Coordinates of C-alpha atoms in Angstrom, one line a residue:
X1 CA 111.5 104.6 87.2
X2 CA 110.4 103.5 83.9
X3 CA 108.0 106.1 81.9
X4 CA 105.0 105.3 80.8
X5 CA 104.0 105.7 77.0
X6 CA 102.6 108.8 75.9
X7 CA 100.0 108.7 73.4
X8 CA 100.5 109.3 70.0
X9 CA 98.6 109.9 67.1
X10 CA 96.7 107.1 65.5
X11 CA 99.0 107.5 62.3
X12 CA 101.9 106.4 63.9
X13 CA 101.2 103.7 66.6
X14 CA 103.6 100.8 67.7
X15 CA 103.0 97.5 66.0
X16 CA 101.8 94.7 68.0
X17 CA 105.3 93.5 68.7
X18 CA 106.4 96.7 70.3
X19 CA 103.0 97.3 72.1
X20 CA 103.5 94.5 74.3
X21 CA 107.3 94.8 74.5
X22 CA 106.2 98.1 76.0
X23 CA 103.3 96.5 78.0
X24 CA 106.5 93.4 78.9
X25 CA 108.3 96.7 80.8
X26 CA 105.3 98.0 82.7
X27 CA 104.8 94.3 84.1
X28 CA 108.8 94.1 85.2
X29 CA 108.5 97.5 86.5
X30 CA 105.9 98.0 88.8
X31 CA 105.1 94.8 89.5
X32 CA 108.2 92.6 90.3
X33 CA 106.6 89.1 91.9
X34 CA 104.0 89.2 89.9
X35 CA 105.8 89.4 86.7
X36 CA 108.1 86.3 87.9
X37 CA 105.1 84.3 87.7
X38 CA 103.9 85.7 84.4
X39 CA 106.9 84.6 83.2
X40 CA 105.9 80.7 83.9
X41 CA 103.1 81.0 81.6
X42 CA 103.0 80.4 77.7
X43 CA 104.4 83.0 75.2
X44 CA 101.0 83.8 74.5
X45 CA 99.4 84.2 77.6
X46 CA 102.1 86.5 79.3
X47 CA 101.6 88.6 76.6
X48 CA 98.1 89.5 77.3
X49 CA 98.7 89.4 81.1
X50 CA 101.1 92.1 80.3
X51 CA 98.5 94.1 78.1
X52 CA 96.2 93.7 81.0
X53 CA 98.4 94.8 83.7
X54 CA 99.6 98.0 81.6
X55 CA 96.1 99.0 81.4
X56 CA 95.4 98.7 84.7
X57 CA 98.8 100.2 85.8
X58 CA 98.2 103.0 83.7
X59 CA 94.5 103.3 84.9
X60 CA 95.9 103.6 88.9
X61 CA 98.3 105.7 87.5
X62 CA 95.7 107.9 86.9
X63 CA 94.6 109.0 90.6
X64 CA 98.4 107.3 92.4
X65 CA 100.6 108.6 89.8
X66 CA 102.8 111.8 89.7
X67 CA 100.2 113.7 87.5
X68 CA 97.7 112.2 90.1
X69 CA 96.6 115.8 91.2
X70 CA 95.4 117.2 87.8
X71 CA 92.8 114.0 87.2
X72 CA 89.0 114.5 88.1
X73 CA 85.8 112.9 87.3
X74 CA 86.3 114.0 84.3
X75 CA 89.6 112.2 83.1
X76 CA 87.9 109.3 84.2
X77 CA 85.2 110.2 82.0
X78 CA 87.5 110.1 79.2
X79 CA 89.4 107.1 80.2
X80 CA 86.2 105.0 79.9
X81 CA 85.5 106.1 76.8
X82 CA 89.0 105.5 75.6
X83 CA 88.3 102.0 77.1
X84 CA 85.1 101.8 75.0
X85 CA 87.2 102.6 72.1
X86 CA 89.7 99.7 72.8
X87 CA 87.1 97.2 72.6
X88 CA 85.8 98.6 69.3
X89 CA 89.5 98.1 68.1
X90 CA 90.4 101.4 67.7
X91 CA 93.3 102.3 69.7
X92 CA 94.5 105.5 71.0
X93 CA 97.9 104.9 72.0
X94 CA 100.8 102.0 72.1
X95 CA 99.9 99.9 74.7
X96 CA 96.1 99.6 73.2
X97 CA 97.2 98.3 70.6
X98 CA 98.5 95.3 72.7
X99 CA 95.7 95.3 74.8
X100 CA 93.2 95.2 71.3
X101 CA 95.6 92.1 70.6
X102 CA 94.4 90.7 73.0
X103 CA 91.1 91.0 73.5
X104 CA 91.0 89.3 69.4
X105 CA 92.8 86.3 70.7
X106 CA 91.3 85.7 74.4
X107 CA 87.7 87.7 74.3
X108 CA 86.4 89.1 77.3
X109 CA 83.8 91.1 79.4
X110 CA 84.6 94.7 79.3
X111 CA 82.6 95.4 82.0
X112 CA 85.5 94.4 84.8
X113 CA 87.5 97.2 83.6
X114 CA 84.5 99.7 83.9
X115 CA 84.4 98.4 87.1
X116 CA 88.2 99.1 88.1
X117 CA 87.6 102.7 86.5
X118 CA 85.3 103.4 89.1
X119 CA 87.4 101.9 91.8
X120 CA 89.6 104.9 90.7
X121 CA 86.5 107.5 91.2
X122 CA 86.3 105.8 94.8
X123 CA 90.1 107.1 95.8
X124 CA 89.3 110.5 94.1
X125 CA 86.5 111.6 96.7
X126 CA 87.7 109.4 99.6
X127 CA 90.2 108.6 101.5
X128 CA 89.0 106.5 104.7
X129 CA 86.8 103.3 104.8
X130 CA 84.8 103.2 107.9
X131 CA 84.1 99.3 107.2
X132 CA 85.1 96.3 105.8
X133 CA 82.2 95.7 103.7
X134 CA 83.3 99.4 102.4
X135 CA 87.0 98.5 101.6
X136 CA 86.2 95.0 100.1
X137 CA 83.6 96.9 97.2
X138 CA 87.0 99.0 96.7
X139 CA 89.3 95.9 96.7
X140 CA 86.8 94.5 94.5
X141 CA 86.9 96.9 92.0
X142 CA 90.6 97.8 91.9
X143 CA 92.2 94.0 92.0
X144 CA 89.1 91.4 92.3
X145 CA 88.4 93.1 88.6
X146 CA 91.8 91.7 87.5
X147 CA 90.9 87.7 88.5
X148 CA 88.1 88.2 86.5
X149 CA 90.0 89.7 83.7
X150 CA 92.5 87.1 83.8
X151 CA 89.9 84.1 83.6
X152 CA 89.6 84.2 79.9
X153 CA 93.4 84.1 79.3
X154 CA 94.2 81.6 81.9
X155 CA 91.5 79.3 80.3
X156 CA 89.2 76.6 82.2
X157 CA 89.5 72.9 82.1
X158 CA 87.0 70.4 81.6
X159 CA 89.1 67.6 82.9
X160 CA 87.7 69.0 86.3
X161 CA 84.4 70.2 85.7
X162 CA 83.2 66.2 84.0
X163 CA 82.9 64.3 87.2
X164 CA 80.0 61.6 87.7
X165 CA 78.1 63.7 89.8
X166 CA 77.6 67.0 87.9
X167 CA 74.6 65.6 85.5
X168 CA 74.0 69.1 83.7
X169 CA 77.4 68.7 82.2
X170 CA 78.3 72.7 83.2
X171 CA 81.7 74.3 83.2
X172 CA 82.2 75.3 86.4
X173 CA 84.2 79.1 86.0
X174 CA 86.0 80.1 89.2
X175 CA 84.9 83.4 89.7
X176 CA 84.4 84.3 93.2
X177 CA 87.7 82.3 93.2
X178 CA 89.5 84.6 91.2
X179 CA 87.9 88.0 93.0
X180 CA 89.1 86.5 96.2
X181 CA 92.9 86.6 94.9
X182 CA 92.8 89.8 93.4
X183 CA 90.7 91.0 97.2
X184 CA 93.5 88.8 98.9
X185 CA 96.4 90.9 97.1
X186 CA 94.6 94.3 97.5
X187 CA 95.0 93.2 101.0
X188 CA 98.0 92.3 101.0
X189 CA 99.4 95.6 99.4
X190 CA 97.3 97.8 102.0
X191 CA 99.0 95.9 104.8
X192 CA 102.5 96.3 103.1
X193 CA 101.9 100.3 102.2
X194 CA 100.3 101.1 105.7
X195 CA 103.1 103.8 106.3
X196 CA 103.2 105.5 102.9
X197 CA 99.8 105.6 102.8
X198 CA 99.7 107.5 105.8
X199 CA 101.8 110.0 104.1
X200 CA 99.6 110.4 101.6
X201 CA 97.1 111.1 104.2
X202 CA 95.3 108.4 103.5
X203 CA 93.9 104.9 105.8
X204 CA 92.9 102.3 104.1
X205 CA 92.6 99.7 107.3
X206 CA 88.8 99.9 107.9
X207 CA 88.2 102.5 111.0
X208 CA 85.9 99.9 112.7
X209 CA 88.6 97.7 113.0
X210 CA 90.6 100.6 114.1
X211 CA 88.2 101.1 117.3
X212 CA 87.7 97.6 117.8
X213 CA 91.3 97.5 119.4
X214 CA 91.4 100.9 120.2
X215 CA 93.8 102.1 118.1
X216 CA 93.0 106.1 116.5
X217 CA 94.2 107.7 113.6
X218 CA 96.3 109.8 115.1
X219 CA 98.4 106.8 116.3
X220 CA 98.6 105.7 112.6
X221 CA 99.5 108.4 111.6
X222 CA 102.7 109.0 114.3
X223 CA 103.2 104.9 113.2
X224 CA 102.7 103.7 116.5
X225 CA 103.7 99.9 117.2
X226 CA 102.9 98.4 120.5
X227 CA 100.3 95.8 121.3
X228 CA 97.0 97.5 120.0
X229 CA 98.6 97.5 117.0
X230 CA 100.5 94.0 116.7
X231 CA 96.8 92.6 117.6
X232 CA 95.3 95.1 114.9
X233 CA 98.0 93.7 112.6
X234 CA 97.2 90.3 113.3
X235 CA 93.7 90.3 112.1
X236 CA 94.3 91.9 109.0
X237 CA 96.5 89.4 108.6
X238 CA 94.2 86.7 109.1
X239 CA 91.4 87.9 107.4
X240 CA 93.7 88.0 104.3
X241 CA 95.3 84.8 104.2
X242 CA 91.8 83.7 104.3
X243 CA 90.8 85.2 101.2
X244 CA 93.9 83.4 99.4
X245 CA 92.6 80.0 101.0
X246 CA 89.4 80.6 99.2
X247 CA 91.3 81.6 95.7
X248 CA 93.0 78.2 96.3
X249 CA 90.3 76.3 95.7
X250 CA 89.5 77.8 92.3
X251 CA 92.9 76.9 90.8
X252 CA 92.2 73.6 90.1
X253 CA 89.3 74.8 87.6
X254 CA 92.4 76.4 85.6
X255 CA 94.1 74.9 82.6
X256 CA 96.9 73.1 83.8
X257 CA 99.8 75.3 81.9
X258 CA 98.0 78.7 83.9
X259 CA 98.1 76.5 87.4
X260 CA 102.2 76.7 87.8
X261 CA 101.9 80.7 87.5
X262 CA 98.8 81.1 89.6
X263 CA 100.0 79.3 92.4
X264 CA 103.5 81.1 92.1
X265 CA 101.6 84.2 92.4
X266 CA 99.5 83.4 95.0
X267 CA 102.7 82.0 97.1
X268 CA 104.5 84.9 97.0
X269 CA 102.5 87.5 97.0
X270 CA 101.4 85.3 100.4
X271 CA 105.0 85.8 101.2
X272 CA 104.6 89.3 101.7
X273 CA 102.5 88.8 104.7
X274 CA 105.2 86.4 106.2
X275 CA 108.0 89.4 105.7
X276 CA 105.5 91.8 107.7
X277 CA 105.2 89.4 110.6
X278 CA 109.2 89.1 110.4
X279 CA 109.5 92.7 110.4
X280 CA 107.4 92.9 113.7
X281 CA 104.7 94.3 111.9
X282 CA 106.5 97.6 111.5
X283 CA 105.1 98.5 108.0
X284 CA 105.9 102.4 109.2
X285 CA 109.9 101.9 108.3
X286 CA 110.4 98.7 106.9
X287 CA 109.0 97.7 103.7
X288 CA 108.0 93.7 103.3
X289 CA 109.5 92.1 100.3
X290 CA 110.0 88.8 99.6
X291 CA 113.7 88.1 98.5
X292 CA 114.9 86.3 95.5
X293 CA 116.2 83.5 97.4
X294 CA 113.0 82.7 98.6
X295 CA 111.2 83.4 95.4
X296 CA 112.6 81.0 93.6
X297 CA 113.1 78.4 96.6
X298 CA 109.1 78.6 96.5
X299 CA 108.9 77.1 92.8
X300 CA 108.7 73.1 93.8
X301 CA 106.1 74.1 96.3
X302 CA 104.1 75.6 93.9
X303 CA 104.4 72.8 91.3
X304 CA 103.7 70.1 93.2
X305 CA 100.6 72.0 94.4
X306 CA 99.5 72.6 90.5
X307 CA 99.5 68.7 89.8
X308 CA 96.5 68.2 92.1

């Protein structure tokens, strides 16, 4: 498993080049089909997808990672003011400096990344979501964030934003769009890690939907699969896949060299719902993947898709 950086001191940093080498590693890491379609974008804008998904590795890191059990409110604390730092240009440690980069050449809000820092205070005092409306303010927060962090590198286009119609001549920015795919993949990667989560003593499937097909907790926890459960399964699934038809939509708005990567993304991180229904829904001791084959067999689909 690949280490994360340690910090340094400030005298003797990484150059930019090595930050994002560094950040390039994270991505390739933890974060396999997502970091194929990364690599589909321009030079520059894979780097600062990088930068961003280090920081926000690192941030879950934080409360998911193998130090997990000595963080509290206050190493949040600090990790929001080492944010606040970043976007005054002053980094702390390597990948900073990459994500400082980046922020210079495609400026953005900081305020989604306060936001995902407290989508990590939200796992520290909780570990059950007793609705949906619950769990989407937590999906929100720890992947919707990245959509709208991702806007400003992924860039819009005017070519479909000028249309007859529109007389006020605004650029339409797909932002409930790109919350939708980052909600849609939060999703997706609760469905996947029903089972370890369990371990972890933790549920993230909403306990009203639980009850509404009278399934307990207890039989999550024993990972039991019979037809409360397939039905249960089913509906998550569903309710998913419609959060990624809504993202669709949105993609259009993009630039057309982000489009390609997008749509990869969205296909096979979509793919991963497909490999739980072909696992029988048995996300206790099977874990869905999509395989290589199929990764790369999904390319023409998604370019033909990013030339509407």
């Amino acid at each position: 498993m690949l280490q994360l950086p340690k910090s340094k001191p400030k005298t003797n940093l990484a150059s930019v080049t090595e930050a994002y080498e560094y950040c390039r590693q994270i991505t390739a890491e933890y974060a396999k089909t997502f970091y194929l379609g990364t690599l589909l974008m321009p030079k520059e804008k894979r780097k600062a997808i990088w930068a961003i998904y280090a920081w926000c590795r690192r941030t879950d890191e934080l409360v998911d990672g193998v130090e997990a059990k000595d963080t509290t409110i206050e190493t949040l604390a600090q990790w929001e003011q080492q944010l606040e730092s970043i976007f005054a240009g002053e980094p702390t440690d390597d990948t900073d400096v990459a994500l400082i980069d980046t922020i210079k050449s495609f400026p953005m809000d900081i305020q989604p990344f306060r936001d995902m820092i407290a989508g990590q205070r939200m796992d520290l005092h909780r570990n059950r979501y007793e609705t949906f409306e619950e769990l989407k303010l937590y999906c929100y927060r720890v992947a919707g964030t990245v959509g709208l962090m991702s806007n400003a590198i992924l860039g819009i286009s005017n070519n479909q934003n000028n249309v007859p119609w529109e007389k006020d001549g605004q650029t339409y920015i797909p932002k409930e769009e790109a919350i939708s795919l980052g909600i849609a993949m939060q999703l997706t990667n609760i469905l996947r890690d029903v089972g370890e989560d369990a371990q972890r003593g933790r549920i993230y499937l909403p306990l009203e939907d639980l009850k509404a097909f009278n399934y307990t907790e207890q039989d999550l926890m024993q990972g039991v699969i019979d037809e409360r459960w397939l039905a249960l399964m089913r509906f998550q699934i569903k309710r998913a896949r419609n959060y990624y038809h809504q993202a669709e939509a949105g993609i259009r708005y993009l630039i057309r060299d982000s489009r390609l990567p997008v749509w990869t993304s969205l296909i096979l991180y979509q793919g991963i719902l497909n490999a739980i229904e072909q696992n029988q829904y048995d996300v206790f001791s099977k874990r869905a993947f999509v395989p290589k084959v199929a990764k790369f067999s999904s390319l023409p689909l998604a370019w033909l898709r990013a030339q509407i």
